[in-house]
PDB file of C-alpha atoms in Angstrom:
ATOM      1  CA  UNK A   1      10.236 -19.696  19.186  1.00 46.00           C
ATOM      2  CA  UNK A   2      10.473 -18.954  15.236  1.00 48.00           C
ATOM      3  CA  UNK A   3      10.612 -15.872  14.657  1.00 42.00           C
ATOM      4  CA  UNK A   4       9.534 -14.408  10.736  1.00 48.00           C
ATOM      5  CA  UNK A   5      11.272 -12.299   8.586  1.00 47.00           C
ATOM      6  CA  UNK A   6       9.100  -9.637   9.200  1.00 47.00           C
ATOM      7  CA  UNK A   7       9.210  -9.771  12.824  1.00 46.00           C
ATOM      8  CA  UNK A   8      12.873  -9.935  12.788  1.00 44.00           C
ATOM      9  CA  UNK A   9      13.037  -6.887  10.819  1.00 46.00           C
ATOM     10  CA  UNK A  10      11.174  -5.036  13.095  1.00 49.00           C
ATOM     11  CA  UNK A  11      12.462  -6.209  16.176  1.00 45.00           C
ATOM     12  CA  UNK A  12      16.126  -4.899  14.566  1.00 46.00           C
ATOM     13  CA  UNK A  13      14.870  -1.897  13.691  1.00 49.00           C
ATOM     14  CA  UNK A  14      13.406  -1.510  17.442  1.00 47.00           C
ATOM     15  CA  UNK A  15      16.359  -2.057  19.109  1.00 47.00           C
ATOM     16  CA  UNK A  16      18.439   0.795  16.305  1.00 49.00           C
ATOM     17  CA  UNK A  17      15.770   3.073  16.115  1.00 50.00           C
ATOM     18  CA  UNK A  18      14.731   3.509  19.876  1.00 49.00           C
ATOM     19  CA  UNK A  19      17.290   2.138  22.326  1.00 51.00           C
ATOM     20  CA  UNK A  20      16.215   2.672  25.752  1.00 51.00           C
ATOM     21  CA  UNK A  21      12.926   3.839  24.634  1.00 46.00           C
ATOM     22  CA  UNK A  22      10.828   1.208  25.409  1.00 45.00           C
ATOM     23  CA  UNK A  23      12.644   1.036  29.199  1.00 45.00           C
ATOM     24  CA  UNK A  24      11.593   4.849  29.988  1.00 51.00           C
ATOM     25  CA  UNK A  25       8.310   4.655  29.418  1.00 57.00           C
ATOM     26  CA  UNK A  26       7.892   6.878  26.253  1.00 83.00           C
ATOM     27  CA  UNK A  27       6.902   4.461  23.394  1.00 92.00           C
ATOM     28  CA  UNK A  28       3.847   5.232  22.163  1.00 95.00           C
ATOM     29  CA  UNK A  29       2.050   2.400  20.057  1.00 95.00           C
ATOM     30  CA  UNK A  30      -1.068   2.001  18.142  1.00 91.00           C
ATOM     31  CA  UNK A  31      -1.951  -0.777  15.753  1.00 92.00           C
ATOM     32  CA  UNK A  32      -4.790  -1.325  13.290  1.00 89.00           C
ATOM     33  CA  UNK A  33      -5.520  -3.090   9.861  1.00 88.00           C
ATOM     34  CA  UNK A  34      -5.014  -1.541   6.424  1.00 84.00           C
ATOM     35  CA  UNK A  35      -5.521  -3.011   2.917  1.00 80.00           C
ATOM     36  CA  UNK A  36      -6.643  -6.522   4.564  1.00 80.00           C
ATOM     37  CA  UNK A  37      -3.358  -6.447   6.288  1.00 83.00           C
ATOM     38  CA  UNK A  38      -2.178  -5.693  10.172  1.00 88.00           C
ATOM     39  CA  UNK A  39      -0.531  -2.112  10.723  1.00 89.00           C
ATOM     40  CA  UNK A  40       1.529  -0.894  13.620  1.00 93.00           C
ATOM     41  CA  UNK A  41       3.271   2.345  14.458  1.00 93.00           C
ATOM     42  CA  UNK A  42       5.865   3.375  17.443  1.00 96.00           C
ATOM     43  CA  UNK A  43       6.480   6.554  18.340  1.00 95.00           C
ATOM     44  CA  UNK A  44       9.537   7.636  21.117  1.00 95.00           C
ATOM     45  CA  UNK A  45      10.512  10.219  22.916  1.00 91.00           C
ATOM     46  CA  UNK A  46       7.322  12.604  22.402  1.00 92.00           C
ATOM     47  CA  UNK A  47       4.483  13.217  24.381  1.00 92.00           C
ATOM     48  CA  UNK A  48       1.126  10.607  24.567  1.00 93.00           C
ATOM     49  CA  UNK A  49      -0.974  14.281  23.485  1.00 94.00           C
ATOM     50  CA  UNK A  50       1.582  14.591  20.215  1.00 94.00           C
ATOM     51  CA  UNK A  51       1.478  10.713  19.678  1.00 94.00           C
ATOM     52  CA  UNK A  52      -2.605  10.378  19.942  1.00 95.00           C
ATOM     53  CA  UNK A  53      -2.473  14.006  17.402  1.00 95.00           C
ATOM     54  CA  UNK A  54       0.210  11.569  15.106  1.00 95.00           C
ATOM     55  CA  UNK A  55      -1.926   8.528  15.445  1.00 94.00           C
ATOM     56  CA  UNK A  56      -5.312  10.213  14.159  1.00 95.00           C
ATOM     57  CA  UNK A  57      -3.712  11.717  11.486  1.00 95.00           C
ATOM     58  CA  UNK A  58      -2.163   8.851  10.159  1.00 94.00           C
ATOM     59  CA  UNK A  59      -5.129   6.923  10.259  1.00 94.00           C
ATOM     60  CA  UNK A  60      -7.371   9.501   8.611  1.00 95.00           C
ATOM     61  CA  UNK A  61      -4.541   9.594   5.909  1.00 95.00           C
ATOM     62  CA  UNK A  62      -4.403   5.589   5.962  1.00 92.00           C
ATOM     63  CA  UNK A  63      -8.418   5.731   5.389  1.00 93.00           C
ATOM     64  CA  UNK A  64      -7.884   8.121   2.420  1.00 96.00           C
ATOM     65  CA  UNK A  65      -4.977   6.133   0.813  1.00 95.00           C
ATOM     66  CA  UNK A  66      -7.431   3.076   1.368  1.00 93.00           C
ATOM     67  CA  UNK A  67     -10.213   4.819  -0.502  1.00 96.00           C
ATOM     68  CA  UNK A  68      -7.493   4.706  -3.457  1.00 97.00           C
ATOM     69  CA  UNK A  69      -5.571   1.294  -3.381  1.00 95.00           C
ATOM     70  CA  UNK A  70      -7.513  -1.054  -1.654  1.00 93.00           C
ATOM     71  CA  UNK A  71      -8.902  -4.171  -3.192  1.00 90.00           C
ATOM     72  CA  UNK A  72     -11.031  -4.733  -0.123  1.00 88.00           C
ATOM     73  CA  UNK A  73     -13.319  -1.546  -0.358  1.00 92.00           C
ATOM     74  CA  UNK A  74     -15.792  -1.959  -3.368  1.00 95.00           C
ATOM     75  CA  UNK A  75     -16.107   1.829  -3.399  1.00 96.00           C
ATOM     76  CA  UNK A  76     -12.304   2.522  -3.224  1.00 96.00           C
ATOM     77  CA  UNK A  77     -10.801   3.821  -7.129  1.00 97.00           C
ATOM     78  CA  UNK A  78      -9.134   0.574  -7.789  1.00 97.00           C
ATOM     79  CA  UNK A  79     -12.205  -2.172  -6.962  1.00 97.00           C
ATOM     80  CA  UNK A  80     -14.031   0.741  -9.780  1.00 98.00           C
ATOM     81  CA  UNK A  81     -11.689   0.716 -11.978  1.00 98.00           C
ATOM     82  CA  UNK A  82     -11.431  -3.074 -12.210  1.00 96.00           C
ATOM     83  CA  UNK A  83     -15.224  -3.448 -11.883  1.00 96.00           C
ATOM     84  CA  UNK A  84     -15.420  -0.565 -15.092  1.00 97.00           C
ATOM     85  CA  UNK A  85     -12.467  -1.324 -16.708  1.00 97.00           C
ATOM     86  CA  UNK A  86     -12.029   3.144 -17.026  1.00 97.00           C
ATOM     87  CA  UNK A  87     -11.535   5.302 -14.147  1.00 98.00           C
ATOM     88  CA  UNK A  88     -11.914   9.108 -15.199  1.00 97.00           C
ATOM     89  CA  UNK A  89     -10.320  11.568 -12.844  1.00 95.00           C
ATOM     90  CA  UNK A  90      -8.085   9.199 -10.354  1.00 96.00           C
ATOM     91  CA  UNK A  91      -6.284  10.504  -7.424  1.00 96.00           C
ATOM     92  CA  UNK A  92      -2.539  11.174  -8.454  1.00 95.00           C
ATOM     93  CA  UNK A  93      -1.280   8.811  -5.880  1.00 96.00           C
ATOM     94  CA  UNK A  94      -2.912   6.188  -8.102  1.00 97.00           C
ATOM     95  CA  UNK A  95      -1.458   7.357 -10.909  1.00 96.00           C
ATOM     96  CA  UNK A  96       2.008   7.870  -9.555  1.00 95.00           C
ATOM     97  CA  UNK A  97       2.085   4.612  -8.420  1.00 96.00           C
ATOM     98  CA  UNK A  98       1.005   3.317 -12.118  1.00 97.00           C
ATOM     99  CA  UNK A  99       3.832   5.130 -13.707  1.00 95.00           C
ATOM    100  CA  UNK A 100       6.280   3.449 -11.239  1.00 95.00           C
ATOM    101  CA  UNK A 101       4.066  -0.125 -12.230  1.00 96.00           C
ATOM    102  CA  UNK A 102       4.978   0.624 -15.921  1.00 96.00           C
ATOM    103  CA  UNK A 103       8.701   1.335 -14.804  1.00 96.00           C
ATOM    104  CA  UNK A 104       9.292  -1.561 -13.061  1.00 95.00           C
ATOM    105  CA  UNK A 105       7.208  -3.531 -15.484  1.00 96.00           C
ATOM    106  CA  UNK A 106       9.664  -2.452 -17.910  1.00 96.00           C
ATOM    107  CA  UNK A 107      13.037  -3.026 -15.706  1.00 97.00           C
ATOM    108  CA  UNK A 108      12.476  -6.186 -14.985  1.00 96.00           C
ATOM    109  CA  UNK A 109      10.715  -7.412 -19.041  1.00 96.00           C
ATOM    110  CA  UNK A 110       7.696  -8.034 -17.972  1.00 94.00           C
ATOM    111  CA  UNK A 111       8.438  -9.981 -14.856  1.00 94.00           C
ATOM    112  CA  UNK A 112       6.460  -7.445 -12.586  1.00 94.00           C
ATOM    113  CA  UNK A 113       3.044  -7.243 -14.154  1.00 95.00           C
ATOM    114  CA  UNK A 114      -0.128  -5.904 -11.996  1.00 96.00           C
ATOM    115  CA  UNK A 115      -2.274  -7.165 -14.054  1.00 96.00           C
ATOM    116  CA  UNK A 116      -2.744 -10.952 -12.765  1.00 93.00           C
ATOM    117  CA  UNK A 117      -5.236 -10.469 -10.536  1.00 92.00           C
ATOM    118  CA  UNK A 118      -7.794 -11.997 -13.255  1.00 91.00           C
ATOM    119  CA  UNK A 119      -5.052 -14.996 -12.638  1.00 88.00           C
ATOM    120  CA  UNK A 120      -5.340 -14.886  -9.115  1.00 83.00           C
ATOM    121  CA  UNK A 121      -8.824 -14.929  -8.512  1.00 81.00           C
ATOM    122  CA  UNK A 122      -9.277 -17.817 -10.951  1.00 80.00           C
ATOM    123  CA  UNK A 123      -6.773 -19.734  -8.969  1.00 77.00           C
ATOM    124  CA  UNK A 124      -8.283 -18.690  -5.694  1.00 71.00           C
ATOM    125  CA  UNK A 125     -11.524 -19.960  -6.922  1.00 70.00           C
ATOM    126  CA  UNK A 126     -13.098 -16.218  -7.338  1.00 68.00           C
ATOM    127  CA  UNK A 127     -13.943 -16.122 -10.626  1.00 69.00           C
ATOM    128  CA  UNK A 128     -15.119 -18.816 -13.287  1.00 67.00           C
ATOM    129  CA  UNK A 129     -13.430 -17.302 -16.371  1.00 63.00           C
ATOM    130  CA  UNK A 130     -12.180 -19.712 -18.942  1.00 67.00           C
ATOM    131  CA  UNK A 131      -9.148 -18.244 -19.944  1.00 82.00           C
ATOM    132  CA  UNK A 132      -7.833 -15.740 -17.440  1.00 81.00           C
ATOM    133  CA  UNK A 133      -4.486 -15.376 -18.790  1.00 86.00           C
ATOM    134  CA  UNK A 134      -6.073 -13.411 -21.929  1.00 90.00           C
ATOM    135  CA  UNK A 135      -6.526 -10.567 -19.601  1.00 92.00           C
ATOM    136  CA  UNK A 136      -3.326 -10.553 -18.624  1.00 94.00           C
ATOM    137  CA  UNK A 137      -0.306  -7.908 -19.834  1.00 95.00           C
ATOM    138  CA  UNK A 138       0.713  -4.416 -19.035  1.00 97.00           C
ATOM    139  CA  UNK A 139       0.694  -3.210 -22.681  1.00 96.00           C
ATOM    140  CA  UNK A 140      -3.495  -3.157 -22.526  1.00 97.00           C
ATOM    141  CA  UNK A 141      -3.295  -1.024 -19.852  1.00 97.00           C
ATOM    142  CA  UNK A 142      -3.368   3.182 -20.378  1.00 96.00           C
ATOM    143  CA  UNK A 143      -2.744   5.813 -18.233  1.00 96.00           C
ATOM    144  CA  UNK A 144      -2.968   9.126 -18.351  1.00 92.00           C
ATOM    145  CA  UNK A 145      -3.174  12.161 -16.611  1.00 86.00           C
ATOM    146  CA  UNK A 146      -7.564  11.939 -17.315  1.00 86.00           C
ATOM    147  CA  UNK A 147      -8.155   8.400 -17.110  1.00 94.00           C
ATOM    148  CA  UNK A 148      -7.324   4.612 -16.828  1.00 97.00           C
ATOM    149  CA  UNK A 149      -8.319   2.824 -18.801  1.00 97.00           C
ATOM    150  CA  UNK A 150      -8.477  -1.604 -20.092  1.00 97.00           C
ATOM    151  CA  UNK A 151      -7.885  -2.775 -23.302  1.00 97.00           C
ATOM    152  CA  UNK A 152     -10.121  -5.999 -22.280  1.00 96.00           C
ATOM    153  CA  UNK A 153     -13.470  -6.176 -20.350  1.00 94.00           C
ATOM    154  CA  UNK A 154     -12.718  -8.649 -17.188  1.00 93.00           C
ATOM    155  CA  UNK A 155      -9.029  -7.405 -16.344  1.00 95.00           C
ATOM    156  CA  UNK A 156      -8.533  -6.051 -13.209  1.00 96.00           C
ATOM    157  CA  UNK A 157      -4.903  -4.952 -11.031  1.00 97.00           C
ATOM    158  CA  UNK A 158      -3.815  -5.406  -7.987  1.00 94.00           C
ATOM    159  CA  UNK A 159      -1.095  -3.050  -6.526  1.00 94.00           C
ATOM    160  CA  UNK A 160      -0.443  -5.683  -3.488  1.00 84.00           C
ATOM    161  CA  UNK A 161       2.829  -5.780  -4.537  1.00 75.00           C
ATOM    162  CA  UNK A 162       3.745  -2.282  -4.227  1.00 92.00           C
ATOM    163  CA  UNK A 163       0.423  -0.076  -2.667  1.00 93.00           C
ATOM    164  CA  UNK A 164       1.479  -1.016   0.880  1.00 91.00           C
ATOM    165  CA  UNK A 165       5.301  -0.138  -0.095  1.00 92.00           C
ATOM    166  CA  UNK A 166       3.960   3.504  -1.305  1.00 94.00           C
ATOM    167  CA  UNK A 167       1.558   3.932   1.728  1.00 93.00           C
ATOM    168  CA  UNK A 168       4.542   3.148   4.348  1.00 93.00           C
ATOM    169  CA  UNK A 169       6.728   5.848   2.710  1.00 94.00           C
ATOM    170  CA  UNK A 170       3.514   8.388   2.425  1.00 94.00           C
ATOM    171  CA  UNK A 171       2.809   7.730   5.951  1.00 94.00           C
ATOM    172  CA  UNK A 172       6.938   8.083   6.851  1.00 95.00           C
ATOM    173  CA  UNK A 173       6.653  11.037   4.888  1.00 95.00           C
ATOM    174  CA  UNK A 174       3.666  12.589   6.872  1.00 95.00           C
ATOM    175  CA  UNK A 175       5.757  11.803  10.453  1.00 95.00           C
ATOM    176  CA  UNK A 176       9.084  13.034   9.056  1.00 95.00           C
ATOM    177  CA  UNK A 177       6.800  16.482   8.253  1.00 95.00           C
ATOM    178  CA  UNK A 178       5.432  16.789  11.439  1.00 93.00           C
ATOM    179  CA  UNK A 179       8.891  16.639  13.052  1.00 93.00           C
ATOM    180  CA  UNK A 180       8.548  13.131  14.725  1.00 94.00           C
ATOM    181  CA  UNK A 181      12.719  11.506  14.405  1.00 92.00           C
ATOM    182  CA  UNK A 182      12.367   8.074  16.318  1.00 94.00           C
ATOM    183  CA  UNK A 183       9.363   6.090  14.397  1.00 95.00           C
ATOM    184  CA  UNK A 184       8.732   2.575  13.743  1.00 95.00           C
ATOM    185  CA  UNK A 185       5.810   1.772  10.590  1.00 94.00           C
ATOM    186  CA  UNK A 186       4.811  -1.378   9.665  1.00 92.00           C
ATOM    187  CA  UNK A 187       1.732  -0.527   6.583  1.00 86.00           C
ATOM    188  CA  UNK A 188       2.716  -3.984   5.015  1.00 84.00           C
ATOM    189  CA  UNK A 189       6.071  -2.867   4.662  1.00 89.00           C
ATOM    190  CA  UNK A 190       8.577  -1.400   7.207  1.00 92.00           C
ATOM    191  CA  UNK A 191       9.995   1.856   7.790  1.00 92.00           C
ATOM    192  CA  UNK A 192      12.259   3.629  10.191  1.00 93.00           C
ATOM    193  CA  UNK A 193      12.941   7.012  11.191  1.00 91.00           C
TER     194      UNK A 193
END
């Protein structure tokens, strides 16, 4: 059997984060889909009434975060704001997650750039623009605290490189609130408690 890298990493963090949980009967699990992707979450040593309270929760928080980041859901603020090219208004975990873009686009000179997804969908066949990479580059993008907004009609983002990232630590976040100590997340990225 070959096993991934991300099935490794959650298998270790299994075995650190609940050992003998799965044995006594009190891992709760629930999986689902988020941003296109597959989703899991294991809770241990509570209850299956404070797990199924944890697991609705999350997933009405998972469905709001959605409604923000995801490329999949026309009506979500990213899919408007690269069908508009301006986005008035957008939720702050948009535009935290922006201001960390611009950091790291700056760390690393330009390496990490979220604004190649005009690149990707030409590759992929999506779109039939001529010259894609003119729509490319972090410096026509502003943010502020009132609106996003594109230098160039036809550029677009995509945060798949660091929504899913943000969502696992909101969601950690939410579980570490409520109390919960043994957890296992997988939002597209891994995290446990």
């Amino acid at each position: 059997m070959i096993i991934d890298r991300r099935r490794f990493i959650s298998i270790t963090a299994a075995s650190a984060v609940f050992p003998g949980a799965a044995s006594s009967g009190t891992l709760h699990r629930q999986t689902g889909r988020a941003l296109g992707a597959a989703t899991s979450m294991q809770l241990a040593n509570t209850s299956a009434d404070k797990a199924r309270d944890a697991f609705a929760i999350v997933e009405a928080e998972l469905s709001r975060l959605e409604r923000v980041f995801s490329l999949y859901d026309p009506g979500s603020e990213l899919s408007r704001l690269n069908a508009n090219g301006y986005l008035a208004a957008a939720a702050p975990e948009l535009v935290s997650v922006l201001s960390l873009c611009a950091g790291l686009h700056h760390a690393t000179d330009g390496a990490f750039d979220p604004t190649v997804q005009p690149l990707w969908a030409h590759h992929a066949g999506l779109s039939k623009g001529s010259r894609p990479q003119d729509l490319v580059g972090w410096d026509m993008v502003t943010v502020t605290r009132d609106d996003i907004r594109f230098a160039k009609p036809g550029m677009q983002l995509t945060l798949n490189g660091i929504a899913q990232g943000y969502i696992t630590d909101q969601i950690a976040a939410l579980l570490r609130r409520r109390g919960f100590r043994q957890v296992l997340i997988d939002m597209g990225e891994i995290a446990a408690i």
